[in-house]
Amino acid sequence: SQKIEQNSEALNIQEGKTATLTCNYTNYSPAYLQWYRQDPGRGPVFLLLIRENEKEKRKERLKVTFDTTLKQSLFHITASQPADSATYLCALAGNYGQNFVFGPGTRLSVLP
Amino acid sequence: DAGVIQSPRHEVTEMGQEVTLRCKPISGHNSLFWYRQTMMRGLELLIYFNNNVPIDDSGMPEDRFSAKMPNASFSTLKIQPSEPRDSAVYFCASRGDTYNEQFFGPGTRLTVL
C-alpha cells in the first residue's frame, strides 16, 4: 500500500538557520507533489507544487526538490523566522490530480 | 472571494444522531474534496468529486458516511448514525485545474459524545 513519511514529527531550529523537511514515499508514482502549511485550528494552505519532471522549485525563502529515483522531496526554508513555526505537510497526486494523499506532517518550531 | 465556506464550524452531538456537514466551494472550481483530520491518523481523504461526480470514495470509512454534490456550489457529508470515533475535524477543499493547489475551508470540528 502507499506510504508517505515525513522526517520527524517535530523539528526545532534556531532563528536565521535553514530548516530542511523531508518527505519520503513508497509504492507510489506521483505526477506531482505539493507542500502545505497548517497553523493550529486552521486548514492547510498551499505553498509550492513540483512536477515529476522538475528537480527544483523556489519561491522567496522556500525551496523544494523532488527526486523520483530516491522517492523523496526536500523542503527548505532559508533564514527561518519564528513566524515560520507551523506544521508542514507534503501531498502526492497522480495523473489528473487523482489519488491525492497527504503525509503525516512535521511540526516546525523556529526559536528566537 | 470568500474562499471555501463550511458550516457548521463546531458540532456537538450524541452517539446515534445524524450529522450533516456542508461545504460551498470557490466559484469556478470543478473539484471538491472532503478530508478528516485526527491526531492519530492525520489528514485523510474521504471522497473526491470532479464536476459534481464522485471520482474516488475509497476513503469513506463505512456505509454510515455518505457525500453528495447536487450542484457545483454545494456539497454535503452526512454521518448516520454517528459514533464517538467519528470525532474529528472535517475539512472541505476545492480546486480549479488539476495541477492547481487545493483551497481548504476552515473546517468543522465534530464531537460525538
PDB file of C-alpha atoms in Angstrom, chain A residues 31-32 34 36 38 41-46 49 51-52 89 93-104 107, chain B residues 9 33 35 37 39 41-45 48 55-56 58 91 95 97-107 109:
ATOM      1  CA  ALA A  31       2.616  13.057 -11.164  1.00  0.00           C
ATOM      2  CA  TYR A  32       3.286  15.942  -8.806  1.00  0.00           C
ATOM      3  CA  GLN A  34       2.765  19.721  -3.133  1.00  0.00           C
ATOM      4  CA  TYR A  36       1.236  22.870   2.505  1.00  0.00           C
ATOM      5  CA  GLN A  38      -1.071  24.305   8.539  1.00  0.00           C
ATOM      6  CA  GLY A  41      -7.124  25.498  14.218  1.00  0.00           C
ATOM      7  CA  ARG A  42      -6.909  26.245  10.503  1.00  0.00           C
ATOM      8  CA  GLY A  43      -6.978  24.364   7.231  1.00  0.00           C
ATOM      9  CA  PRO A  44      -3.796  23.696   5.256  1.00  0.00           C
ATOM     10  CA  VAL A  45      -2.530  26.457   2.971  1.00  0.00           C
ATOM     11  CA  PHE A  46      -0.712  25.703  -0.276  1.00  0.00           C
ATOM     12  CA  LEU A  49       3.985  22.451  -6.298  1.00  0.00           C
ATOM     13  CA  ARG A  51       6.012  18.114 -11.033  1.00  0.00           C
ATOM     14  CA  GLU A  52       7.654  14.732 -11.571  1.00  0.00           C
ATOM     15  CA  LEU A  89       2.527  18.676   5.074  1.00  0.00           C
ATOM     16  CA  ALA A  93      -1.140  13.259  -6.531  1.00  0.00           C
ATOM     17  CA  GLY A  94      -1.379  11.017  -9.558  1.00  0.00           C
ATOM     18  CA  ASN A  95      -2.294  11.931 -13.101  1.00  0.00           C
ATOM     19  CA  TYR A  96      -5.371  14.130 -13.412  1.00  0.00           C
ATOM     20  CA  GLY A  97      -4.949  15.034  -9.749  1.00  0.00           C
ATOM     21  CA  GLN A  98      -6.419  11.779  -8.508  1.00  0.00           C
ATOM     22  CA  ASN A  99      -5.235   9.587  -5.688  1.00  0.00           C
ATOM     23  CA  PHE A 100      -4.370  12.585  -3.538  1.00  0.00           C
ATOM     24  CA  VAL A 101      -2.533  11.595  -0.340  1.00  0.00           C
ATOM     25  CA  PHE A 102      -1.158  13.751   2.484  1.00  0.00           C
ATOM     26  CA  GLY A 103       1.820  12.896   4.655  1.00  0.00           C
ATOM     27  CA  PRO A 104       1.582  12.989   8.461  1.00  0.00           C
ATOM     28  CA  ARG A 107       5.733  20.402  13.265  1.00  0.00           C
TER      29      ARG A 107
ATOM     30  CA  ARG B   9     -17.862  25.387  12.433  1.00  0.00           C
ATOM     31  CA  PHE B  33     -12.529  17.131  -1.624  1.00  0.00           C
ATOM     32  CA  TYR B  35     -11.000  15.248   4.418  1.00  0.00           C
ATOM     33  CA  GLN B  37      -8.142  15.057  10.393  1.00  0.00           C
ATOM     34  CA  MET B  39      -4.136  13.381  15.798  1.00  0.00           C
ATOM     35  CA  ARG B  41      -4.489   9.335  11.596  1.00  0.00           C
ATOM     36  CA  GLY B  42      -3.551  12.759  10.246  1.00  0.00           C
ATOM     37  CA  LEU B  43      -5.331  14.207   7.222  1.00  0.00           C
ATOM     38  CA  GLU B  44      -7.283  11.531   5.377  1.00  0.00           C
ATOM     39  CA  LEU B  45      -9.048  11.960   2.041  1.00  0.00           C
ATOM     40  CA  TYR B  48     -13.202  13.469  -4.225  1.00  0.00           C
ATOM     41  CA  ILE B  55     -14.497  10.040  -8.625  1.00  0.00           C
ATOM     42  CA  ASP B  56     -12.876   8.355  -5.630  1.00  0.00           C
ATOM     43  CA  SER B  58     -12.341   4.717  -1.319  1.00  0.00           C
ATOM     44  CA  PHE B  91     -12.239  19.807   6.020  1.00  0.00           C
ATOM     45  CA  ARG B  95      -9.511  23.090  -6.707  1.00  0.00           C
ATOM     46  CA  ASP B  97      -7.321  22.852 -12.657  1.00  0.00           C
ATOM     47  CA  THR B  98      -5.654  19.517 -11.958  1.00  0.00           C
ATOM     48  CA  TYR B  99      -2.222  20.983 -11.258  1.00  0.00           C
ATOM     49  CA  ASN B 100      -3.505  23.771  -9.092  1.00  0.00           C
ATOM     50  CA  GLU B 101      -3.492  23.943  -5.350  1.00  0.00           C
ATOM     51  CA  GLN B 102      -6.363  22.933  -3.144  1.00  0.00           C
ATOM     52  CA  PHE B 103      -8.040  25.677  -1.140  1.00  0.00           C
ATOM     53  CA  PHE B 104      -9.209  24.467   2.232  1.00  0.00           C
ATOM     54  CA  GLY B 105     -12.139  25.688   4.253  1.00  0.00           C
ATOM     55  CA  PRO B 106     -11.875  26.468   7.980  1.00  0.00           C
ATOM     56  CA  GLY B 107     -13.098  23.000   8.925  1.00  0.00           C
ATOM     57  CA  ARG B 109     -14.918  20.337  14.492  1.00  0.00           C
TER      58      ARG B 109
END
